[in-house]
């Protein structure tokens, strides 16, 4: 599963792990991505979204209809 949130667009950040001896090696900071299934009443079907934990809270606040509208406005497929 790709580490990309459909609602917020959160994606991995990149940086370095710095050891005790101060050697640097590349690392990746992944967002907390979850697959979540929602009932979409307007279309009479379930939709499965790949969302970050923060985006799940956003869906709880604004509702699934508004969230799907935002995803489609960003050019995402639902």
Short mmCIF file of C-alpha atoms in Angstrom, two decimals:
data_model
loop_
_atom_site.label_atom_id
_atom_site.label_comp_id
_atom_site.label_asym_id
_atom_site.label_seq_id
_atom_site.Cartn_x
_atom_site.Cartn_y
_atom_site.Cartn_z
CA UNK A 1 0.00 0.00 0.00
CA UNK A 2 1.38 3.41 -0.88
CA UNK A 3 2.00 5.85 1.96
CA UNK A 4 -0.23 8.58 0.51
CA UNK A 5 -3.41 9.98 2.09
CA UNK A 6 -6.27 10.50 -0.38
CA UNK A 7 -7.81 13.37 1.62
CA UNK A 8 -4.90 15.43 2.92
CA UNK A 9 -2.18 14.38 0.50
CA UNK A 10 0.14 13.44 3.38
CA UNK A 11 3.15 11.55 2.05
CA UNK A 12 6.48 10.36 3.44
CA UNK A 13 9.09 12.84 4.56
CA UNK A 14 12.77 12.07 4.21
CA UNK A 15 15.67 12.74 6.51
CA UNK A 16 18.60 11.15 8.25
CA UNK A 17 19.09 8.80 11.17
CA UNK A 18 22.02 10.10 13.18
CA UNK A 19 23.88 7.50 15.22
CA UNK A 20 25.78 8.07 18.45
CA UNK A 21 28.99 8.42 16.42
CA UNK A 22 27.15 11.02 14.29
CA UNK A 23 27.11 8.94 11.10
CA UNK A 24 24.12 9.77 8.91
CA UNK A 25 22.02 7.22 7.05
CA UNK A 26 18.90 7.94 5.04
CA UNK A 27 15.49 7.24 6.54
CA UNK A 28 11.87 7.85 5.74
CA UNK A 29 9.13 9.27 7.98
CA UNK A 30 5.88 7.57 6.91
CA UNK A 31 2.45 9.02 7.78
CA UNK A 32 0.09 6.80 9.79
CA UNK A 33 -1.89 5.43 6.83
CA UNK A 34 -4.99 3.27 7.39
CA UNK A 35 -7.51 1.70 4.99
CA UNK A 36 -11.03 2.57 6.08
CA UNK A 37 -14.41 1.63 4.63
CA UNK A 38 -17.27 4.14 4.73
CA UNK A 39 -20.91 3.97 3.64
CA UNK A 40 -21.63 6.65 1.02
CA UNK A 41 -25.42 7.24 1.20
CA UNK A 42 -25.63 9.47 -1.89
CA UNK A 43 -24.30 6.65 -4.11
CA UNK A 44 -25.74 3.77 -2.07
CA UNK A 45 -22.40 1.96 -1.78
CA UNK A 46 -19.35 1.51 0.39
CA UNK A 47 -16.09 3.27 -0.45
CA UNK A 48 -12.67 2.18 0.76
CA UNK A 49 -10.32 5.09 1.40
CA UNK A 50 -6.62 5.21 2.22
CA UNK A 51 -6.42 7.87 4.93
CA UNK A 52 -3.96 9.16 7.49
CA UNK A 53 -5.04 9.07 11.14
CA UNK A 54 -5.52 12.85 11.04
CA UNK A 55 -7.72 12.55 7.94
CA UNK A 56 -9.93 9.97 9.68
CA UNK A 57 -10.61 12.57 12.39
CA UNK A 58 -11.35 15.12 9.66
CA UNK A 59 -13.90 12.77 8.08
CA UNK A 60 -15.53 12.33 11.49
CA UNK A 61 -15.81 16.11 11.81
CA UNK A 62 -16.97 17.13 8.31
CA UNK A 63 -18.77 13.95 7.22
CA UNK A 64 -18.07 11.44 4.48
CA UNK A 65 -19.98 13.33 1.76
CA UNK A 66 -17.86 16.49 2.21
CA UNK A 67 -14.67 14.41 2.45
CA UNK A 68 -15.43 12.59 -0.84
CA UNK A 69 -16.17 15.96 -2.46
CA UNK A 70 -12.72 17.22 -1.33
CA UNK A 71 -10.99 14.09 -2.63
CA UNK A 72 -12.69 14.48 -6.01
CA UNK A 73 -11.81 18.21 -6.09
CA UNK A 74 -8.14 17.22 -5.66
CA UNK A 75 -8.51 14.95 -8.70
CA UNK A 76 -8.64 11.72 -6.71
CA UNK A 77 -10.71 8.70 -7.65
CA UNK A 78 -13.26 7.31 -5.19
#
